Amino acid sequence: GNSVTQMEGPVTLSEEAFLTINCTYTATGYPSLFWYVQYPGEGLQLLLKATKADDKGSNKGFEATYRKETTSFHLEKGSVQVSDSAVYFCALEGGYNKLIFGAGTRLAVHP
Amino acid sequence: SQTIHQWPATLVQPVGSPLSLECTVEGTSNPNLYWYRQAAGRGLQLLFYSVGIGQISSEVPQNLSASRPQDRQFILSSKKLLLSDSGFYLCAWRDSLNEKLFFGSGTQLSVL
């Protein structure tokens, strides 16, 4: 079946450090892939997405590239800020308009 | 614009009591609707989804049920709550045009 695996957190970084949060997926075909973010005290919101292989989604300095050869969609940011502290969820389109989420990775950025 | 309402925000219920969480969407027609649960340390799990009135698909066997009595209303229920039903429940609807999922503010359920 379809599934998403994310690296376990928490990830703790200093401000301006480089961020990578790994995400790999198992699916039939080539589903759309997403990153959602949940800031403290807020609901989940879409961060970025990619709909086909080799697409790069980007938003707010974050990027993720759809890699079908490695079935991955790793989230990266060149220089994190304290305001990026949140829980990040990788997700895939599971058919019938369902989104299948990973377990989430908590990111804590310190000044 | 579209909005999604979910209530109550917090709920404390004894084991064995019934449950009813309600979610309504405004500003759109025939949305796909979803119930997710975010249990501590376990990420976001899809519980139910609905593509239309009276159409409910269950993703995991559990003590909960869902109903869609109206186009923009989605209800999560239980006849008898278990301790393991504690968690953060999120309702969501899907924008079919750009695949974006919009989440409600969630209900924190504590079963004691």
PDB file of C-alpha atoms in Angstrom:
ATOM      1  CA  GLY A   1       0.000   0.000   0.000  1.00  0.00           C
ATOM      2  CA  ASN A   2       0.897   3.654  -0.039  1.00  0.00           C
ATOM      3  CA  SER A   3       3.034   4.969   2.785  1.00  0.00           C
ATOM      4  CA  VAL A   4       5.354   7.796   3.730  1.00  0.00           C
ATOM      5  CA  THR A   5       8.427   7.546   5.925  1.00  0.00           C
ATOM      6  CA  GLN A   6      10.048  10.612   7.469  1.00  0.00           C
ATOM      7  CA  MET A   7      13.187  10.977   9.492  1.00  0.00           C
ATOM      8  CA  GLU A   8      12.519  10.983  13.207  1.00  0.00           C
ATOM      9  CA  GLY A   9      12.847  14.181  15.115  1.00  0.00           C
ATOM     10  CA  PRO A  10      13.320  16.351  16.820  1.00  0.00           C
ATOM     11  CA  VAL A  11      15.792  18.126  14.600  1.00  0.00           C
ATOM     12  CA  THR A  12      17.598  20.877  16.486  1.00  0.00           C
ATOM     13  CA  LEU A  13      19.558  23.494  14.572  1.00  0.00           C
ATOM     14  CA  SER A  14      21.140  26.868  15.125  1.00  0.00           C
ATOM     15  CA  GLU A  15      19.863  29.836  13.173  1.00  0.00           C
ATOM     16  CA  GLU A  16      21.273  30.067   9.612  1.00  0.00           C
ATOM     17  CA  ALA A  17      22.137  26.362   9.527  1.00  0.00           C
ATOM     18  CA  PHE A  18      21.272  24.160   6.542  1.00  0.00           C
ATOM     19  CA  LEU A  19      18.197  21.984   6.925  1.00  0.00           C
ATOM     20  CA  THR A  20      17.365  18.621   5.409  1.00  0.00           C
ATOM     21  CA  ILE A  21      14.356  16.577   6.450  1.00  0.00           C
ATOM     22  CA  ASN A  22      14.290  13.237   4.689  1.00  0.00           C
ATOM     23  CA  CYS A  23      11.113  11.784   3.238  1.00  0.00           C
ATOM     24  CA  THR A  24      10.708   8.591   1.241  1.00  0.00           C
ATOM     25  CA  TYR A  25       7.541   7.059  -0.052  1.00  0.00           C
ATOM     26  CA  THR A  26       6.038   3.813  -1.271  1.00  0.00           C
ATOM     27  CA  ALA A  27       3.297   4.058  -3.859  1.00  0.00           C
ATOM     28  CA  THR A  28       1.947   2.630  -7.074  1.00  0.00           C
ATOM     29  CA  GLY A  29       2.486   4.964  -9.963  1.00  0.00           C
ATOM     30  CA  TYR A  30       3.687   8.522  -9.493  1.00  0.00           C
ATOM     31  CA  PRO A  31       1.541  10.321  -6.947  1.00  0.00           C
ATOM     32  CA  SER A  32       1.672  14.022  -6.191  1.00  0.00           C
ATOM     33  CA  LEU A  33       3.876  14.804  -3.187  1.00  0.00           C
ATOM     34  CA  PHE A  34       3.442  17.484  -0.538  1.00  0.00           C
ATOM     35  CA  TRP A  35       5.045  19.083   2.478  1.00  0.00           C
ATOM     36  CA  TYR A  36       2.719  20.478   5.133  1.00  0.00           C
ATOM     37  CA  VAL A  37       3.821  22.553   8.133  1.00  0.00           C
ATOM     38  CA  GLN A  38       2.246  22.995  11.548  1.00  0.00           C
ATOM     39  CA  TYR A  39       3.505  26.035  13.446  1.00  0.00           C
ATOM     40  CA  PRO A  40       3.039  26.081  17.237  1.00  0.00           C
ATOM     41  CA  GLY A  41      -0.589  26.696  18.124  1.00  0.00           C
ATOM     42  CA  GLU A  42      -1.729  26.692  14.512  1.00  0.00           C
ATOM     43  CA  GLY A  43      -3.311  24.264  12.092  1.00  0.00           C
ATOM     44  CA  LEU A  44      -1.605  22.426   9.270  1.00  0.00           C
ATOM     45  CA  GLN A  45      -0.993  24.332   6.088  1.00  0.00           C
ATOM     46  CA  LEU A  46       0.460  23.474   2.736  1.00  0.00           C
ATOM     47  CA  LEU A  47       4.116  24.448   2.377  1.00  0.00           C
ATOM     48  CA  LEU A  48       4.933  23.141  -1.108  1.00  0.00           C
ATOM     49  CA  LYS A  49       4.083  20.409  -3.573  1.00  0.00           C
ATOM     50  CA  ALA A  50       5.308  18.598  -6.675  1.00  0.00           C
ATOM     51  CA  THR A  51       3.053  16.767  -9.071  1.00  0.00           C
ATOM     52  CA  LYS A  52       5.479  14.793 -11.261  1.00  0.00           C
ATOM     53  CA  ALA A  53       8.970  13.365 -11.325  1.00  0.00           C
ATOM     54  CA  ASP A  54      11.843  15.908 -11.276  1.00  0.00           C
ATOM     55  CA  ASP A  55       9.476  18.716 -10.302  1.00  0.00           C
ATOM     56  CA  LYS A  56      10.800  21.037  -7.620  1.00  0.00           C
ATOM     57  CA  GLY A  57       8.363  22.576  -5.185  1.00  0.00           C
ATOM     58  CA  SER A  58       9.455  25.725  -3.388  1.00  0.00           C
ATOM     59  CA  ASN A  59       8.043  28.224  -0.914  1.00  0.00           C
ATOM     60  CA  LYS A  60       9.414  30.515   1.822  1.00  0.00           C
ATOM     61  CA  GLY A  61      12.980  29.419   1.035  1.00  0.00           C
ATOM     62  CA  PHE A  62      12.123  25.720   1.354  1.00  0.00           C
ATOM     63  CA  GLU A  63      12.618  23.353  -1.565  1.00  0.00           C
ATOM     64  CA  ALA A  64      11.899  19.710  -2.312  1.00  0.00           C
ATOM     65  CA  THR A  65      12.545  17.759  -5.511  1.00  0.00           C
ATOM     66  CA  TYR A  66      10.430  14.785  -6.610  1.00  0.00           C
ATOM     67  CA  ARG A  67      12.939  11.954  -7.166  1.00  0.00           C
ATOM     68  CA  LYS A  68      11.288   8.878  -8.641  1.00  0.00           C
ATOM     69  CA  GLU A  69      14.548   6.914  -8.857  1.00  0.00           C
ATOM     70  CA  THR A  70      15.020   7.119  -5.102  1.00  0.00           C
ATOM     71  CA  THR A  71      11.289   7.545  -4.261  1.00  0.00           C
ATOM     72  CA  SER A  72      12.199  10.571  -2.167  1.00  0.00           C
ATOM     73  CA  PHE A  73      10.991  14.121  -1.561  1.00  0.00           C
ATOM     74  CA  HIS A  74      13.497  15.582   0.912  1.00  0.00           C
ATOM     75  CA  LEU A  75      12.796  19.036   2.308  1.00  0.00           C
ATOM     76  CA  GLU A  76      15.702  21.503   2.316  1.00  0.00           C
ATOM     77  CA  LYS A  77      16.378  25.070   3.329  1.00  0.00           C
ATOM     78  CA  GLY A  78      19.696  26.811   3.028  1.00  0.00           C
ATOM     79  CA  SER A  79      19.443  29.011   6.114  1.00  0.00           C
ATOM     80  CA  VAL A  80      16.822  28.353   8.775  1.00  0.00           C
ATOM     81  CA  GLN A  81      15.334  30.951  11.084  1.00  0.00           C
ATOM     82  CA  VAL A  82      13.841  30.684  14.542  1.00  0.00           C
ATOM     83  CA  SER A  83      10.438  31.279  12.943  1.00  0.00           C
ATOM     84  CA  ASP A  84      10.826  28.006  10.996  1.00  0.00           C
ATOM     85  CA  SER A  85      10.415  26.028  14.209  1.00  0.00           C
ATOM     86  CA  ALA A  86       7.420  23.777  13.560  1.00  0.00           C
ATOM     87  CA  VAL A  87       6.376  20.228  12.766  1.00  0.00           C
ATOM     88  CA  TYR A  88       6.817  19.263   9.117  1.00  0.00           C
ATOM     89  CA  PHE A  89       4.750  16.548   7.454  1.00  0.00           C
ATOM     90  CA  CYS A  90       5.516  14.833   4.173  1.00  0.00           C
ATOM     91  CA  ALA A  91       2.476  13.490   2.314  1.00  0.00           C
ATOM     92  CA  LEU A  92       1.483  11.763  -0.901  1.00  0.00           C
ATOM     93  CA  GLU A  93      -1.689  11.594  -2.944  1.00  0.00           C
ATOM     94  CA  GLY A  94      -3.035   8.165  -2.165  1.00  0.00           C
ATOM     95  CA  GLY A  95      -5.746   7.922  -4.765  1.00  0.00           C
ATOM     96  CA  TYR A  96      -9.442   8.760  -4.322  1.00  0.00           C
ATOM     97  CA  ASN A  97      -8.238  12.225  -3.266  1.00  0.00           C
ATOM     98  CA  LYS A  98      -6.707  10.886  -0.065  1.00  0.00           C
ATOM     99  CA  LEU A  99      -3.544  12.344   1.398  1.00  0.00           C
ATOM    100  CA  ILE A 100      -1.323   9.927   3.257  1.00  0.00           C
ATOM    101  CA  PHE A 101       0.915  11.658   5.778  1.00  0.00           C
ATOM    102  CA  GLY A 102       4.207  10.742   7.361  1.00  0.00           C
ATOM    103  CA  ALA A 103       4.639  10.807  11.124  1.00  0.00           C
ATOM    104  CA  GLY A 104       5.945  14.369  11.137  1.00  0.00           C
ATOM    105  CA  THR A 105       9.341  15.806  12.050  1.00  0.00           C
ATOM    106  CA  ARG A 106       9.676  18.455  14.718  1.00  0.00           C
ATOM    107  CA  LEU A 107      12.197  21.188  13.940  1.00  0.00           C
ATOM    108  CA  ALA A 108      13.549  23.437  16.668  1.00  0.00           C
ATOM    109  CA  VAL A 109      15.752  26.365  15.610  1.00  0.00           C
ATOM    110  CA  HIS A 110      17.743  28.207  18.268  1.00  0.00           C
ATOM    111  CA  PRO A 111      19.199  31.707  17.956  1.00  0.00           C
TER     112      PRO A 111
ATOM    113  CA  SER B   1     -13.906  32.496   0.432  1.00  0.00           C
ATOM    114  CA  GLN B   2     -13.981  29.013   1.839  1.00  0.00           C
ATOM    115  CA  THR B   3     -13.822  28.364   5.563  1.00  0.00           C
ATOM    116  CA  ILE B   4     -13.942  25.276   7.696  1.00  0.00           C
ATOM    117  CA  HIS B   5     -15.397  25.155  11.188  1.00  0.00           C
ATOM    118  CA  GLN B   6     -14.692  22.438  13.701  1.00  0.00           C
ATOM    119  CA  TRP B   7     -15.974  22.146  17.260  1.00  0.00           C
ATOM    120  CA  PRO B   8     -15.514  21.812  20.107  1.00  0.00           C
ATOM    121  CA  ALA B   9     -11.885  22.875  20.452  1.00  0.00           C
ATOM    122  CA  THR B  10     -11.307  20.721  23.522  1.00  0.00           C
ATOM    123  CA  LEU B  11     -13.270  17.884  25.031  1.00  0.00           C
ATOM    124  CA  VAL B  12     -12.777  15.715  28.102  1.00  0.00           C
ATOM    125  CA  GLN B  13     -14.910  12.594  28.174  1.00  0.00           C
ATOM    126  CA  PRO B  14     -15.065   9.534  30.450  1.00  0.00           C
ATOM    127  CA  VAL B  15     -14.387   6.072  29.089  1.00  0.00           C
ATOM    128  CA  GLY B  16     -17.572   4.526  27.735  1.00  0.00           C
ATOM    129  CA  SER B  17     -19.302   7.809  26.953  1.00  0.00           C
ATOM    130  CA  PRO B  18     -20.474   8.738  23.426  1.00  0.00           C
ATOM    131  CA  LEU B  19     -18.746  11.198  21.130  1.00  0.00           C
ATOM    132  CA  SER B  20     -19.863  13.588  18.428  1.00  0.00           C
ATOM    133  CA  LEU B  21     -17.473  15.988  16.719  1.00  0.00           C
ATOM    134  CA  GLU B  22     -18.834  18.238  14.020  1.00  0.00           C
ATOM    135  CA  CYS B  23     -17.206  19.861  11.028  1.00  0.00           C
ATOM    136  CA  THR B  24     -18.796  22.207   8.499  1.00  0.00           C
ATOM    137  CA  VAL B  25     -17.406  23.836   5.390  1.00  0.00           C
ATOM    138  CA  GLU B  26     -18.570  27.093   3.851  1.00  0.00           C
ATOM    139  CA  GLY B  27     -17.998  28.615   0.461  1.00  0.00           C
ATOM    140  CA  THR B  28     -17.662  25.470  -1.614  1.00  0.00           C
ATOM    141  CA  SER B  29     -19.874  22.724  -2.999  1.00  0.00           C
ATOM    142  CA  ASN B  30     -19.417  18.975  -2.981  1.00  0.00           C
ATOM    143  CA  PRO B  31     -16.043  19.049  -1.229  1.00  0.00           C
ATOM    144  CA  ASN B  32     -14.085  15.939  -0.390  1.00  0.00           C
ATOM    145  CA  LEU B  33     -14.037  15.765   3.411  1.00  0.00           C
ATOM    146  CA  TYR B  34     -11.615  14.028   5.738  1.00  0.00           C
ATOM    147  CA  TRP B  35     -11.127  13.167   9.389  1.00  0.00           C
ATOM    148  CA  TYR B  36      -7.537  12.790  10.615  1.00  0.00           C
ATOM    149  CA  ARG B  37      -6.198  11.964  14.055  1.00  0.00           C
ATOM    150  CA  GLN B  38      -2.901  13.269  15.337  1.00  0.00           C
ATOM    151  CA  ALA B  39      -1.899  11.096  18.278  1.00  0.00           C
ATOM    152  CA  ALA B  40       1.071  12.108  20.393  1.00  0.00           C
ATOM    153  CA  GLY B  41       4.272  10.911  18.749  1.00  0.00           C
ATOM    154  CA  ARG B  42       2.408   9.085  16.002  1.00  0.00           C
ATOM    155  CA  GLY B  43       1.895  11.655  13.272  1.00  0.00           C
ATOM    156  CA  LEU B  44      -1.224  12.231  11.246  1.00  0.00           C
ATOM    157  CA  GLN B  45      -3.473   9.271  10.521  1.00  0.00           C
ATOM    158  CA  LEU B  46      -6.356   9.318   8.038  1.00  0.00           C
ATOM    159  CA  LEU B  47      -9.493   7.925   9.671  1.00  0.00           C
ATOM    160  CA  PHE B  48     -12.334   8.575   7.211  1.00  0.00           C
ATOM    161  CA  TYR B  49     -12.953  10.356   3.964  1.00  0.00           C
ATOM    162  CA  SER B  50     -16.095  11.227   2.048  1.00  0.00           C
ATOM    163  CA  VAL B  51     -16.600  12.185  -1.579  1.00  0.00           C
ATOM    164  CA  GLY B  52     -20.320  12.935  -1.227  1.00  0.00           C
ATOM    165  CA  ILE B  53     -23.411  12.858   0.968  1.00  0.00           C
ATOM    166  CA  GLY B  54     -23.785   9.499   2.661  1.00  0.00           C
ATOM    167  CA  GLN B  55     -20.519   8.196   1.166  1.00  0.00           C
ATOM    168  CA  ILE B  56     -18.007   7.274   3.853  1.00  0.00           C
ATOM    169  CA  SER B  57     -14.776   5.322   3.485  1.00  0.00           C
ATOM    170  CA  SER B  58     -12.968   4.037   6.541  1.00  0.00           C
ATOM    171  CA  GLU B  59      -9.212   3.761   6.443  1.00  0.00           C
ATOM    172  CA  VAL B  60      -8.511   1.901   9.663  1.00  0.00           C
ATOM    173  CA  PRO B  61     -10.597  -0.424  11.848  1.00  0.00           C
ATOM    174  CA  GLN B  62     -11.489   1.380  15.018  1.00  0.00           C
ATOM    175  CA  ASN B  63     -14.042   2.395  17.575  1.00  0.00           C
ATOM    176  CA  LEU B  64     -15.159   5.433  15.604  1.00  0.00           C
ATOM    177  CA  SER B  65     -17.622   6.102  12.806  1.00  0.00           C
ATOM    178  CA  ALA B  66     -18.316   9.015  10.483  1.00  0.00           C
ATOM    179  CA  SER B  67     -21.374  10.379   8.762  1.00  0.00           C
ATOM    180  CA  ARG B  68     -22.106  13.026   6.148  1.00  0.00           C
ATOM    181  CA  PRO B  69     -25.757  14.011   6.465  1.00  0.00           C
ATOM    182  CA  GLN B  70     -25.353  17.137   4.349  1.00  0.00           C
ATOM    183  CA  ASP B  71     -23.008  18.211   1.553  1.00  0.00           C
ATOM    184  CA  ARG B  72     -20.849  20.393   3.800  1.00  0.00           C
ATOM    185  CA  GLN B  73     -21.225  18.633   7.128  1.00  0.00           C
ATOM    186  CA  PHE B  74     -18.999  15.827   8.390  1.00  0.00           C
ATOM    187  CA  ILE B  75     -19.499  14.206  11.791  1.00  0.00           C
ATOM    188  CA  LEU B  76     -17.185  11.922  13.747  1.00  0.00           C
ATOM    189  CA  SER B  77     -18.877   9.707  16.323  1.00  0.00           C
ATOM    190  CA  SER B  78     -18.432   6.942  18.813  1.00  0.00           C
ATOM    191  CA  LYS B  79     -20.963   5.031  20.889  1.00  0.00           C
ATOM    192  CA  LYS B  80     -18.457   4.202  23.641  1.00  0.00           C
ATOM    193  CA  LEU B  81     -15.108   5.948  23.906  1.00  0.00           C
ATOM    194  CA  LEU B  82     -11.916   4.093  24.758  1.00  0.00           C
ATOM    195  CA  LEU B  83      -8.789   5.491  26.389  1.00  0.00           C
ATOM    196  CA  SER B  84      -6.980   4.934  23.099  1.00  0.00           C
ATOM    197  CA  ASP B  85      -9.361   7.331  21.345  1.00  0.00           C
ATOM    198  CA  SER B  86      -7.578  10.266  22.983  1.00  0.00           C
ATOM    199  CA  GLY B  87      -5.869  12.510  20.491  1.00  0.00           C
ATOM    200  CA  PHE B  88      -6.097  15.581  18.336  1.00  0.00           C
ATOM    201  CA  TYR B  89      -8.781  15.267  15.649  1.00  0.00           C
ATOM    202  CA  LEU B  90      -8.603  17.302  12.498  1.00  0.00           C
ATOM    203  CA  CYS B  91     -11.264  17.810   9.868  1.00  0.00           C
ATOM    204  CA  ALA B  92     -10.157  18.801   6.396  1.00  0.00           C
ATOM    205  CA  TRP B  93     -11.547  19.482   2.952  1.00  0.00           C
ATOM    206  CA  ARG B  94      -9.903  19.201  -0.409  1.00  0.00           C
ATOM    207  CA  ASP B  95      -9.703  21.751  -3.176  1.00  0.00           C
ATOM    208  CA  SER B  96      -9.836  19.584  -6.283  1.00  0.00           C
ATOM    209  CA  LEU B  97      -8.463  22.370  -8.468  1.00  0.00           C
ATOM    210  CA  ASN B  98      -5.023  22.589  -6.906  1.00  0.00           C
ATOM    211  CA  GLU B  99      -4.961  19.500  -4.697  1.00  0.00           C
ATOM    212  CA  LYS B 100      -4.602  21.607  -1.578  1.00  0.00           C
ATOM    213  CA  LEU B 101      -5.961  20.259   1.699  1.00  0.00           C
ATOM    214  CA  PHE B 102      -7.445  22.796   4.127  1.00  0.00           C
ATOM    215  CA  PHE B 103      -7.547  21.858   7.800  1.00  0.00           C
ATOM    216  CA  GLY B 104      -9.839  22.901  10.592  1.00  0.00           C
ATOM    217  CA  SER B 105      -8.486  24.110  13.917  1.00  0.00           C
ATOM    218  CA  GLY B 106      -8.828  20.681  15.487  1.00  0.00           C
ATOM    219  CA  THR B 107     -10.390  19.138  18.583  1.00  0.00           C
ATOM    220  CA  GLN B 108      -8.233  17.938  21.459  1.00  0.00           C
ATOM    221  CA  LEU B 109     -10.029  14.916  22.900  1.00  0.00           C
ATOM    222  CA  SER B 110      -8.991  13.482  26.253  1.00  0.00           C
ATOM    223  CA  VAL B 111     -10.644  10.253  27.337  1.00  0.00           C
ATOM    224  CA  LEU B 112     -10.194   9.606  31.055  1.00  0.00           C
TER     225      LEU B 112
END
